[in-house]
Amino acid sequence: MLPAPFIAAVEAAIGANRLLTASDDLVRYGVDRTTVWQPAPAAVALPGSSDEVRQLVLLANQYDVAVVPSGGRTGLSGGAVAKNGELVVAMDRLNEVIEFNPIDRSVTVGAGVVTQVLQDFAEQHGLFYPVDFASAGSSQIGGNIATNAGGIKVIRYGMTRDWVLGLKVVTGSGELLELNRGLLKNNTGYDLRHLFIGSEGTLGLICEATIKLARPPVDLAVLVLGVNDFPAIMAVLEKYTNALDLTAFEFFSEAALVRVTEHTGLARPFESVAPFYALLEFEQGGDQLDTAMALFEECLEAELVCDGVVSQSLSQAANLWKLREDISETLWHWKPYKNDISVLVSKMPEFIVEVDALVAERYPSFEVVWYGHIGDGNLHLNILKPDDLSIEAFTEQCGTVSSEVSALVERYQGSISAEHGVGLLKKPYLKHSKSEQEINLMRAIRHSFDPNGILNPGKLFD
Ligand code: 2HG
Ligand code: ZN
């Protein structure tokens, strides 16, 4: 229950109709794409400006109300879950493209602008916003920044962090900060902008962002290869990355392909059945396509791959991409437990053998579906919940195995969350990727920005 004077003050600040308390709104705004926690916020506020965001944060401090910042809620680690009577502050109304500067090749947008809208805006201006993932149609820029979202083009373009030139934020103590103001060069000490990127709503609320845009890639081709085993994937990766500037190198298992084709009705890429598939994308101009085809022949001869197909049209390329991009959404129906781990690409061949043996031994009766951004050293392991097991029992069992997977990741000096953030789900494993000293410094930083601890309490660390 929120205090009545707090509710009255919030309604006065943003308008009574911008404070939602209907149960379907609470359910909708109280969860992300995780299925573990029950949503239970007390109310949802929809501010219409950074000043209104600021007023909400000041009131939350005054009345000691916990605030959960909310974007498109497509996260997979529970970072946007509100389960304890919090006030959700959703950025949906901050959805304007505020300013476009073709000379600087930058665009300033409200935090609530949907990723796809930004991508389309860039395209309409002959430019390109390269951060892309399956949830681009509903994820919001503010959430992408708060989680430093990655996706399917990281091998070429990097993560969200690489595209943020400036941020307007309201800190946990209610200060409005303009960080870096769009500058490309600005060596004036600590770059606070970068602290906010990936902070998962624990330092402040992102209200606006200035984003750098790129030149669009030209004439992309998609190549899907049937690959004979894990070591072969890495050998194929090495061959292709040495010869071409790939814009993507993704992989998925036969189990993933079977589920996706059944769920979507899409055709398999070719008739041969392989244990794994690699999806490569590159600009095919000049002699790039010939190079790619020559490498394919080499890979066939070396028995690394058993079959392959290259896109002949934009629609075929899009359909091949769907075989990879639709996996997460398809598997959602099995309420999967997710690991999102990374190691250096150079360590991947050794690591993958160990992690494969570990999960095979520890999940003897669960189906483990492999896919991910292997070109970035990032694996997604999805463990599917058997129908006859409760979500609680399933999550507990997977959590135990996750500790072992995390210990292995630590041994390889990798990350327990490559791109999905920590939120609630990965919090117990953070110690495997960050030292105690680092976590203590993170706590101190959080305290400087949010001294009363009102922002997203319980996320990232306790
Ligand atoms: C992807 O790469 C997303 O498709 C989702 O990061 C991964 O659902 C997952 O495990
Ligand atoms: Zn991913």
Short mmCIF file of C-alpha atoms and ligand atoms in Angstrom, two decimals:
data_model
loop_
_atom_site.label_atom_id
_atom_site.label_comp_id
_atom_site.label_asym_id
_atom_site.label_seq_id
_atom_site.Cartn_x
_atom_site.Cartn_y
_atom_site.Cartn_z
CA MET A 1 0.00 0.00 0.00
CA LEU A 2 1.32 3.42 -0.93
CA PRO A 3 0.73 6.25 1.56
CA ALA A 4 -2.34 8.31 0.60
CA PRO A 5 -0.48 11.67 0.67
CA PHE A 6 2.13 10.17 -1.66
CA ILE A 7 -0.57 9.10 -4.12
CA ALA A 8 -2.18 12.53 -3.97
CA ALA A 9 1.18 14.24 -4.60
CA VAL A 10 1.99 11.90 -7.52
CA GLU A 11 -1.41 12.56 -9.07
CA ALA A 12 -0.86 16.28 -8.71
CA ALA A 13 2.58 15.98 -10.33
CA ILE A 14 1.73 13.82 -13.37
CA GLY A 15 -2.08 13.83 -13.60
CA ALA A 16 -4.48 11.39 -11.93
CA ASN A 17 -5.04 9.42 -15.13
CA ARG A 18 -1.29 8.77 -15.38
CA LEU A 19 -1.21 6.71 -12.22
CA LEU A 20 -2.48 3.22 -12.95
CA THR A 21 -3.72 0.83 -10.27
CA ALA A 22 -6.00 -1.57 -12.19
CA SER A 23 -4.94 -5.15 -11.59
CA ASP A 24 -4.24 -5.94 -15.28
CA ASP A 25 -1.93 -2.89 -15.46
CA LEU A 26 -0.12 -4.02 -12.32
CA VAL A 27 0.37 -7.48 -13.79
CA ARG A 28 1.48 -6.14 -17.17
CA TYR A 29 3.94 -3.59 -15.81
CA GLY A 30 5.20 -5.74 -12.94
CA VAL A 31 7.08 -8.37 -14.95
CA ASP A 32 9.62 -8.72 -17.71
CA ARG A 33 10.08 -11.88 -19.82
CA THR A 34 11.06 -14.00 -16.84
CA THR A 35 8.43 -16.40 -15.55
CA VAL A 36 9.74 -16.96 -12.04
CA TRP A 37 8.26 -14.06 -10.02
CA GLN A 38 4.70 -12.91 -9.54
CA PRO A 39 4.15 -9.23 -10.34
CA ALA A 40 2.87 -7.19 -7.39
CA PRO A 41 3.62 -3.47 -7.73
CA ALA A 42 1.36 -1.01 -5.89
CA ALA A 43 0.93 1.36 -8.84
CA VAL A 44 2.35 2.36 -12.21
CA ALA A 45 3.27 5.97 -12.98
CA LEU A 46 3.54 7.21 -16.56
CA PRO A 47 5.49 10.49 -16.45
CA GLY A 48 5.46 12.71 -19.53
CA SER A 49 8.75 14.59 -19.09
CA SER A 50 12.10 14.38 -17.31
CA ASP A 51 10.85 17.01 -14.93
CA GLU A 52 7.92 14.76 -13.98
CA VAL A 53 10.35 11.86 -13.52
CA ARG A 54 12.33 14.08 -11.20
CA GLN A 55 9.25 15.00 -9.18
CA LEU A 56 8.36 11.31 -8.82
CA VAL A 57 11.84 10.47 -7.55
CA LEU A 58 11.78 13.35 -5.05
CA LEU A 59 8.40 12.19 -3.76
CA ALA A 60 9.58 8.58 -3.56
CA ASN A 61 12.50 9.74 -1.41
CA GLN A 62 10.22 11.84 0.78
CA TYR A 63 7.78 8.97 1.40
CA ASP A 64 10.34 6.14 1.26
CA VAL A 65 8.69 4.39 -1.68
CA ALA A 66 10.67 1.89 -3.78
CA VAL A 67 10.73 2.67 -7.51
CA VAL A 68 11.14 0.14 -10.31
CA PRO A 69 12.10 1.79 -13.62
CA SER A 70 10.37 0.16 -16.55
CA GLY A 71 10.99 0.12 -20.31
CA GLY A 72 9.68 -2.49 -22.74
CA ARG A 73 10.11 -5.25 -20.11
CA THR A 74 11.69 -7.66 -22.55
CA GLY A 75 14.53 -8.41 -20.10
CA LEU A 76 15.42 -11.96 -19.19
CA SER A 77 16.98 -11.53 -15.72
CA GLY A 78 14.17 -9.99 -13.68
CA GLY A 79 15.70 -6.49 -13.66
CA ALA A 80 12.29 -4.88 -14.22
CA VAL A 81 10.25 -7.17 -11.97
CA ALA A 82 8.18 -5.37 -9.30
CA LYS A 83 6.99 -7.91 -6.75
CA ASN A 84 6.90 -6.00 -3.46
CA GLY A 85 4.41 -3.15 -3.68
CA GLU A 86 6.77 -0.77 -5.50
CA LEU A 87 5.91 2.16 -7.74
CA VAL A 88 6.72 1.22 -11.33
CA VAL A 89 7.85 4.25 -13.32
CA ALA A 90 7.27 3.38 -16.97
CA MET A 91 8.85 5.49 -19.69
CA ASP A 92 6.22 4.76 -22.37
CA ARG A 93 5.25 8.42 -22.78
CA LEU A 94 8.82 9.65 -23.27
CA ASN A 95 8.61 8.32 -26.78
CA GLU A 96 9.58 11.25 -28.99
CA VAL A 97 12.46 11.56 -31.40
CA ILE A 98 13.67 14.87 -30.02
CA GLU A 99 16.45 15.97 -32.34
CA PHE A 100 18.30 14.60 -35.34
CA ASN A 101 21.66 15.98 -36.35
CA PRO A 102 22.85 14.73 -39.76
CA ILE A 103 26.23 16.41 -39.42
CA ASP A 104 27.03 14.72 -36.13
CA ARG A 105 25.13 11.65 -37.33
CA SER A 106 23.33 11.52 -34.00
CA VAL A 107 19.77 11.43 -32.78
CA THR A 108 18.36 12.34 -29.38
CA VAL A 109 15.39 10.26 -28.29
CA GLY A 110 13.17 9.82 -25.27
CA ALA A 111 13.90 6.72 -23.20
CA GLY A 112 10.55 5.21 -24.18
CA VAL A 113 11.30 5.14 -27.92
CA VAL A 114 11.03 1.57 -29.16
CA THR A 115 14.24 0.12 -30.65
CA GLN A 116 12.57 -0.61 -33.98
CA VAL A 117 11.32 2.98 -34.21
CA LEU A 118 14.89 4.21 -33.83
CA GLN A 119 16.10 1.68 -36.41
CA ASP A 120 13.40 2.81 -38.87
CA PHE A 121 14.13 6.49 -38.20
CA ALA A 122 17.81 5.94 -38.95
CA GLU A 123 16.95 4.06 -42.15
CA GLN A 124 14.63 6.84 -43.33
CA HIS A 125 17.60 9.20 -43.00
CA GLY A 126 19.98 6.92 -44.89
CA LEU A 127 21.66 5.78 -41.68
CA PHE A 128 21.73 2.72 -39.46
CA TYR A 129 21.23 1.93 -35.77
CA PRO A 130 23.04 -1.40 -35.53
CA VAL A 131 22.01 -2.76 -32.14
CA ASP A 132 19.45 -5.40 -33.00
CA PHE A 133 17.68 -8.35 -31.39
CA ALA A 134 14.43 -10.25 -31.65
CA SER A 135 12.62 -7.99 -29.18
CA ALA A 136 13.42 -4.79 -31.14
CA GLY A 137 9.70 -4.35 -31.78
CA SER A 138 8.87 -3.77 -28.12
CA SER A 139 12.09 -3.09 -26.18
CA GLN A 140 12.77 0.57 -25.41
CA ILE A 141 16.00 2.51 -25.78
CA GLY A 142 16.11 3.42 -22.08
CA GLY A 143 15.88 -0.24 -21.09
CA ASN A 144 18.47 -1.20 -23.70
CA ILE A 145 20.85 1.33 -22.18
CA ALA A 146 20.08 0.36 -18.59
CA THR A 147 20.96 -3.25 -19.48
CA ASN A 148 23.63 -2.49 -22.10
CA ALA A 149 21.75 -4.75 -24.50
CA GLY A 150 23.78 -6.78 -26.99
CA GLY A 151 22.08 -8.85 -29.69
CA ILE A 152 22.93 -10.31 -33.04
CA LYS A 153 25.35 -7.76 -34.54
CA VAL A 154 27.81 -7.35 -31.68
CA ILE A 155 30.64 -9.08 -33.55
CA ARG A 156 30.77 -6.09 -35.91
CA TYR A 157 29.10 -3.19 -34.10
CA GLY A 158 29.51 -3.80 -30.36
CA MET A 159 26.90 -3.45 -27.63
CA THR A 160 24.50 -0.59 -26.81
CA ARG A 161 27.31 1.11 -24.84
CA ASP A 162 29.19 1.76 -28.07
CA TRP A 163 26.36 3.88 -29.48
CA VAL A 164 25.46 6.13 -26.55
CA LEU A 165 26.85 9.65 -26.95
CA GLY A 166 24.90 11.32 -24.20
CA LEU A 167 22.32 10.72 -21.48
CA LYS A 168 19.84 12.79 -19.55
CA VAL A 169 19.17 11.02 -16.25
CA VAL A 170 17.45 11.60 -12.93
CA THR A 171 19.54 10.12 -10.14
CA GLY A 172 18.11 8.28 -7.15
CA SER A 173 18.39 11.48 -5.13
CA GLY A 174 16.46 13.44 -7.75
CA GLU A 175 19.24 15.33 -9.52
CA LEU A 176 18.84 15.89 -13.23
CA LEU A 177 22.16 15.25 -15.01
CA GLU A 178 23.14 15.74 -18.63
CA LEU A 179 26.01 13.36 -19.23
CA ASN A 180 28.49 13.90 -22.08
CA ARG A 181 26.08 16.06 -24.15
CA GLY A 182 26.62 14.09 -27.35
CA LEU A 183 30.33 14.73 -27.60
CA LEU A 184 32.56 12.31 -29.44
CA LYS A 185 35.61 13.51 -27.57
CA ASN A 186 35.40 14.60 -23.95
CA ASN A 187 38.33 13.69 -21.72
CA THR A 188 37.31 15.47 -18.55
CA GLY A 189 37.64 12.82 -15.90
CA TYR A 190 35.12 10.17 -14.92
CA ASP A 191 32.60 9.49 -17.66
CA LEU A 192 29.45 9.06 -15.57
CA ARG A 193 27.48 8.23 -18.71
CA HIS A 194 29.15 4.83 -18.77
CA LEU A 195 28.16 4.11 -15.17
CA PHE A 196 24.53 4.45 -16.14
CA ILE A 197 24.90 2.10 -19.10
CA GLY A 198 24.25 -1.36 -17.65
CA SER A 199 23.29 -0.01 -14.20
CA GLU A 200 19.88 -1.75 -14.39
CA GLY A 201 17.96 1.17 -12.91
CA THR A 202 19.94 1.19 -9.67
CA LEU A 203 21.60 4.61 -10.07
CA GLY A 204 18.93 6.66 -11.77
CA LEU A 205 16.24 6.76 -14.42
CA ILE A 206 17.34 7.35 -17.98
CA CYS A 207 15.05 9.96 -19.56
CA GLU A 208 16.76 10.80 -22.85
CA ALA A 209 19.65 9.46 -24.87
CA THR A 210 21.74 10.80 -27.71
CA ILE A 211 22.62 7.95 -30.00
CA LYS A 212 25.28 7.71 -32.67
CA LEU A 213 24.23 6.33 -36.03
CA ALA A 214 26.29 4.44 -38.59
CA ARG A 215 26.44 4.05 -42.34
CA PRO A 216 24.17 1.18 -43.34
CA PRO A 217 25.77 -2.06 -44.48
CA VAL A 218 25.31 -2.75 -48.18
CA ASP A 219 23.93 -5.88 -49.87
CA LEU A 220 23.99 -8.34 -46.98
CA ALA A 221 24.04 -12.07 -47.57
CA VAL A 222 23.10 -14.73 -45.01
CA LEU A 223 24.83 -18.09 -45.05
CA VAL A 224 23.59 -21.00 -42.93
CA LEU A 225 25.92 -23.97 -42.52
CA GLY A 226 25.25 -27.40 -41.02
CA VAL A 227 28.19 -27.94 -38.66
CA ASN A 228 29.42 -31.31 -37.47
CA ASP A 229 30.35 -30.59 -33.84
CA PHE A 230 31.34 -27.86 -31.36
CA PRO A 231 35.04 -27.79 -32.32
CA ALA A 232 34.00 -27.48 -35.96
CA ILE A 233 31.95 -24.35 -35.17
CA MET A 234 35.03 -22.69 -33.75
CA ALA A 235 37.18 -23.76 -36.70
CA VAL A 236 34.57 -22.36 -39.12
CA LEU A 237 34.44 -19.13 -37.12
CA GLU A 238 38.19 -18.73 -37.32
CA LYS A 239 38.28 -19.30 -41.06
CA TYR A 240 35.48 -16.83 -41.79
CA THR A 241 36.55 -14.09 -39.38
CA ASN A 242 40.07 -14.16 -40.83
CA ALA A 243 38.73 -13.63 -44.35
CA LEU A 244 35.60 -11.44 -44.02
CA ASP A 245 34.23 -8.60 -41.89
CA LEU A 246 31.24 -10.56 -40.64
CA THR A 247 28.22 -8.65 -39.39
CA ALA A 248 27.02 -11.76 -37.52
CA PHE A 249 28.18 -15.22 -36.54
CA GLU A 250 25.43 -17.03 -34.64
CA PHE A 251 24.82 -20.67 -33.86
CA PHE A 252 21.98 -22.95 -32.80
CA SER A 253 21.48 -26.66 -32.22
CA GLU A 254 19.29 -29.14 -34.09
CA ALA A 255 16.98 -29.21 -31.04
CA ALA A 256 16.49 -25.44 -31.40
CA LEU A 257 15.86 -25.74 -35.14
CA VAL A 258 13.27 -28.50 -34.66
CA ARG A 259 11.32 -26.41 -32.13
CA VAL A 260 11.47 -23.25 -34.22
CA THR A 261 10.38 -24.86 -37.46
CA GLU A 262 7.51 -26.62 -35.66
CA HIS A 263 6.45 -23.44 -33.91
CA THR A 264 6.72 -21.01 -36.84
CA GLY A 265 6.09 -23.25 -39.84
CA LEU A 266 9.34 -22.02 -41.40
CA ALA A 267 11.21 -24.43 -43.67
CA ARG A 268 14.47 -26.01 -42.59
CA PRO A 269 17.47 -24.33 -44.29
CA PHE A 270 18.30 -27.55 -46.19
CA GLU A 271 17.49 -31.23 -45.93
CA SER A 272 20.64 -32.43 -44.17
CA VAL A 273 20.41 -32.76 -40.42
CA ALA A 274 23.42 -31.50 -38.48
CA PRO A 275 23.96 -31.30 -34.72
CA PHE A 276 24.57 -27.55 -35.02
CA TYR A 277 24.03 -24.73 -37.46
CA ALA A 278 26.06 -21.56 -37.92
CA LEU A 279 24.46 -18.43 -39.34
CA LEU A 280 26.84 -15.93 -40.89
CA GLU A 281 26.06 -12.54 -42.36
CA PHE A 282 28.36 -10.36 -44.45
CA GLU A 283 28.32 -7.70 -47.14
CA GLN A 284 28.52 -9.66 -50.37
CA GLY A 285 29.92 -6.93 -52.64
CA GLY A 286 33.32 -7.11 -54.36
CA ASP A 287 34.66 -10.62 -54.07
CA GLN A 288 33.14 -11.24 -50.63
CA LEU A 289 30.56 -13.76 -51.80
CA ASP A 290 33.20 -15.69 -53.79
CA THR A 291 35.44 -15.76 -50.74
CA ALA A 292 32.58 -17.04 -48.60
CA MET A 293 31.78 -19.78 -51.12
CA ALA A 294 35.42 -20.83 -51.45
CA LEU A 295 35.61 -21.14 -47.67
CA PHE A 296 32.45 -23.20 -47.69
CA GLU A 297 34.12 -25.67 -50.10
CA GLU A 298 37.16 -25.78 -47.83
CA CYS A 299 34.97 -26.47 -44.80
CA LEU A 300 33.15 -29.24 -46.67
CA GLU A 301 36.43 -30.88 -47.66
CA ALA A 302 37.73 -30.62 -44.10
CA GLU A 303 34.47 -32.25 -42.91
CA LEU A 304 33.70 -29.30 -40.66
CA VAL A 305 30.35 -28.74 -42.31
CA CYS A 306 27.92 -31.07 -44.05
CA ASP A 307 25.68 -28.66 -45.97
CA GLY A 308 24.92 -25.00 -46.48
CA VAL A 309 22.69 -22.43 -48.10
CA VAL A 310 23.26 -18.79 -49.01
CA SER A 311 20.38 -16.32 -49.33
CA GLN A 312 19.36 -15.38 -52.87
CA SER A 313 16.93 -12.63 -51.90
CA LEU A 314 16.09 -10.30 -49.04
CA SER A 315 13.09 -12.41 -48.08
CA GLN A 316 15.15 -15.60 -48.01
CA ALA A 317 17.74 -13.84 -45.85
CA ALA A 318 14.98 -12.69 -43.49
CA ASN A 319 13.60 -16.23 -43.23
CA LEU A 320 17.03 -17.69 -42.49
CA TRP A 321 17.45 -15.06 -39.77
CA LYS A 322 14.09 -16.04 -38.28
CA LEU A 323 15.40 -19.57 -37.70
CA ARG A 324 17.81 -18.04 -35.22
CA GLU A 325 15.91 -15.00 -33.97
CA ASP A 326 12.66 -16.83 -33.17
CA ILE A 327 14.30 -19.40 -30.89
CA SER A 328 13.92 -17.44 -27.66
CA GLU A 329 10.25 -16.65 -28.26
CA THR A 330 9.56 -20.26 -29.31
CA LEU A 331 11.19 -21.72 -26.21
CA TRP A 332 9.31 -19.34 -23.91
CA HIS A 333 6.42 -21.82 -23.95
CA TRP A 334 8.58 -24.28 -21.97
CA LYS A 335 9.38 -21.65 -19.32
CA PRO A 336 13.10 -22.24 -19.84
CA TYR A 337 15.80 -21.54 -17.31
CA LYS A 338 18.40 -19.41 -19.05
CA ASN A 339 22.16 -19.20 -18.87
CA ASP A 340 23.78 -16.34 -20.76
CA ILE A 341 27.49 -16.90 -20.36
CA SER A 342 30.61 -15.73 -22.14
CA VAL A 343 34.32 -16.41 -22.31
CA LEU A 344 37.01 -15.14 -24.65
CA VAL A 345 36.53 -16.59 -28.12
CA SER A 346 40.05 -18.04 -27.86
CA LYS A 347 39.00 -20.02 -24.76
CA MET A 348 35.69 -21.16 -26.20
CA PRO A 349 36.83 -24.49 -27.74
CA GLU A 350 38.08 -25.77 -24.39
CA PHE A 351 35.30 -24.17 -22.36
CA ILE A 352 32.48 -25.53 -24.46
CA VAL A 353 33.67 -29.13 -24.03
CA GLU A 354 33.65 -28.70 -20.25
CA VAL A 355 30.33 -26.92 -20.03
CA ASP A 356 28.74 -29.48 -22.34
CA ALA A 357 29.98 -32.36 -20.15
CA LEU A 358 28.80 -30.58 -17.00
CA VAL A 359 25.25 -29.90 -18.14
CA ALA A 360 24.93 -33.36 -19.72
CA GLU A 361 25.84 -34.88 -16.36
CA ARG A 362 23.82 -32.54 -14.16
CA TYR A 363 20.68 -32.31 -16.31
CA PRO A 364 20.26 -36.00 -17.23
CA SER A 365 16.52 -35.70 -17.71
CA PHE A 366 16.08 -32.07 -18.84
CA GLU A 367 16.40 -30.94 -22.42
CA VAL A 368 19.18 -28.40 -22.89
CA VAL A 369 18.92 -26.22 -25.99
CA TRP A 370 22.08 -24.46 -27.17
CA TYR A 371 22.28 -21.34 -29.22
CA GLY A 372 23.76 -17.87 -29.13
CA HIS A 373 26.30 -15.41 -30.35
CA ILE A 374 29.23 -17.74 -30.51
CA GLY A 375 31.20 -15.25 -32.61
CA ASP A 376 31.21 -13.03 -29.49
CA GLY A 377 32.09 -15.91 -27.15
CA ASN A 378 28.49 -15.85 -25.83
CA LEU A 379 26.39 -18.97 -25.29
CA HIS A 380 22.70 -19.15 -24.40
CA LEU A 381 21.82 -22.41 -22.70
CA ASN A 382 18.09 -22.83 -22.31
CA ILE A 383 16.97 -25.64 -20.05
CA LEU A 384 13.37 -26.62 -20.76
CA LYS A 385 10.97 -27.26 -17.90
CA PRO A 386 9.32 -30.68 -18.00
CA ASP A 387 5.51 -30.34 -17.86
CA ASP A 388 5.20 -32.37 -14.69
CA LEU A 389 7.62 -30.25 -12.63
CA SER A 390 6.57 -27.10 -10.78
CA ILE A 391 8.32 -23.86 -11.75
CA GLU A 392 9.63 -23.53 -8.18
CA ALA A 393 11.21 -27.00 -8.11
CA PHE A 394 12.56 -26.53 -11.63
CA THR A 395 14.09 -23.12 -10.84
CA GLU A 396 15.68 -24.49 -7.69
CA GLN A 397 17.28 -27.44 -9.49
CA CYS A 398 18.53 -25.26 -12.31
CA GLY A 399 19.83 -22.72 -9.81
CA THR A 400 22.04 -25.39 -8.24
CA VAL A 401 23.48 -26.41 -11.59
CA SER A 402 23.86 -22.74 -12.46
CA SER A 403 26.21 -22.36 -9.49
CA GLU A 404 28.40 -25.06 -10.99
CA VAL A 405 28.22 -23.51 -14.46
CA SER A 406 29.12 -20.15 -12.89
CA ALA A 407 32.10 -21.66 -11.07
CA LEU A 408 33.28 -23.06 -14.40
CA VAL A 409 32.78 -19.66 -16.03
CA GLU A 410 34.84 -18.13 -13.23
CA ARG A 411 37.63 -20.62 -13.84
CA TYR A 412 37.70 -19.45 -17.45
CA GLN A 413 37.52 -15.80 -16.33
CA GLY A 414 34.30 -15.35 -18.23
CA SER A 415 31.00 -13.64 -17.47
CA ILE A 416 27.91 -15.12 -15.81
CA SER A 417 25.81 -12.61 -17.74
CA ALA A 418 27.12 -11.73 -21.16
CA GLU A 419 24.24 -9.55 -22.31
CA HIS A 420 21.06 -10.11 -20.27
CA GLY A 421 22.12 -8.29 -17.12
CA VAL A 422 22.00 -9.48 -13.52
CA GLY A 423 18.61 -8.39 -12.17
CA LEU A 424 17.20 -10.91 -9.70
CA LEU A 425 18.04 -14.06 -11.63
CA LYS A 426 21.82 -13.74 -11.83
CA LYS A 427 22.36 -11.96 -8.53
CA PRO A 428 23.45 -15.11 -6.66
CA TYR A 429 26.16 -15.71 -9.25
CA LEU A 430 27.59 -12.20 -9.54
CA LYS A 431 30.49 -13.15 -7.27
CA HIS A 432 31.76 -15.46 -9.99
CA SER A 433 32.37 -12.54 -12.35
CA LYS A 434 33.11 -9.64 -10.01
CA SER A 435 35.48 -9.62 -7.03
CA GLU A 436 34.33 -8.66 -3.54
CA GLN A 437 36.26 -5.39 -3.87
CA GLU A 438 34.49 -4.61 -7.13
CA ILE A 439 31.07 -5.37 -5.65
CA ASN A 440 31.84 -3.17 -2.64
CA LEU A 441 32.81 -0.32 -4.95
CA MET A 442 29.62 -0.88 -6.93
CA ARG A 443 27.64 -0.62 -3.67
CA ALA A 444 29.42 2.64 -2.81
CA ILE A 445 28.66 4.05 -6.26
CA ARG A 446 25.05 3.05 -5.92
CA HIS A 447 24.93 4.78 -2.54
CA SER A 448 26.32 8.03 -3.99
CA PHE A 449 23.61 8.20 -6.62
CA ASP A 450 20.78 6.77 -4.55
CA PRO A 451 21.56 7.35 -0.86
CA ASN A 452 18.13 6.23 0.36
CA GLY A 453 18.20 3.07 -1.75
CA ILE A 454 14.82 3.70 -3.38
CA LEU A 455 15.78 2.63 -6.91
CA ASN A 456 15.21 -0.95 -7.97
CA PRO A 457 16.03 -2.41 -4.56
CA GLY A 458 17.19 -6.02 -4.55
CA LYS A 459 18.43 -5.94 -8.14
CA LEU A 460 22.07 -6.53 -9.09
CA PHE A 461 23.16 -7.10 -5.45
CA ASP A 462 21.68 -6.76 -1.96
C1 2HG B 1 18.86 -14.15 -28.11
O1 2HG B 1 20.06 -14.14 -28.37
C2 2HG B 1 18.39 -13.42 -26.90
O2 2HG B 1 18.03 -14.69 -28.84
C3 2HG B 1 17.56 -14.30 -26.00
O3 2HG B 1 19.46 -12.87 -26.20
C4 2HG B 1 18.31 -15.47 -25.47
O4 2HG B 1 16.28 -16.31 -24.59
C5 2HG B 1 17.51 -16.39 -24.56
O5 2HG B 1 18.12 -17.18 -23.85
ZN ZN B 2 21.30 -13.18 -27.08
#
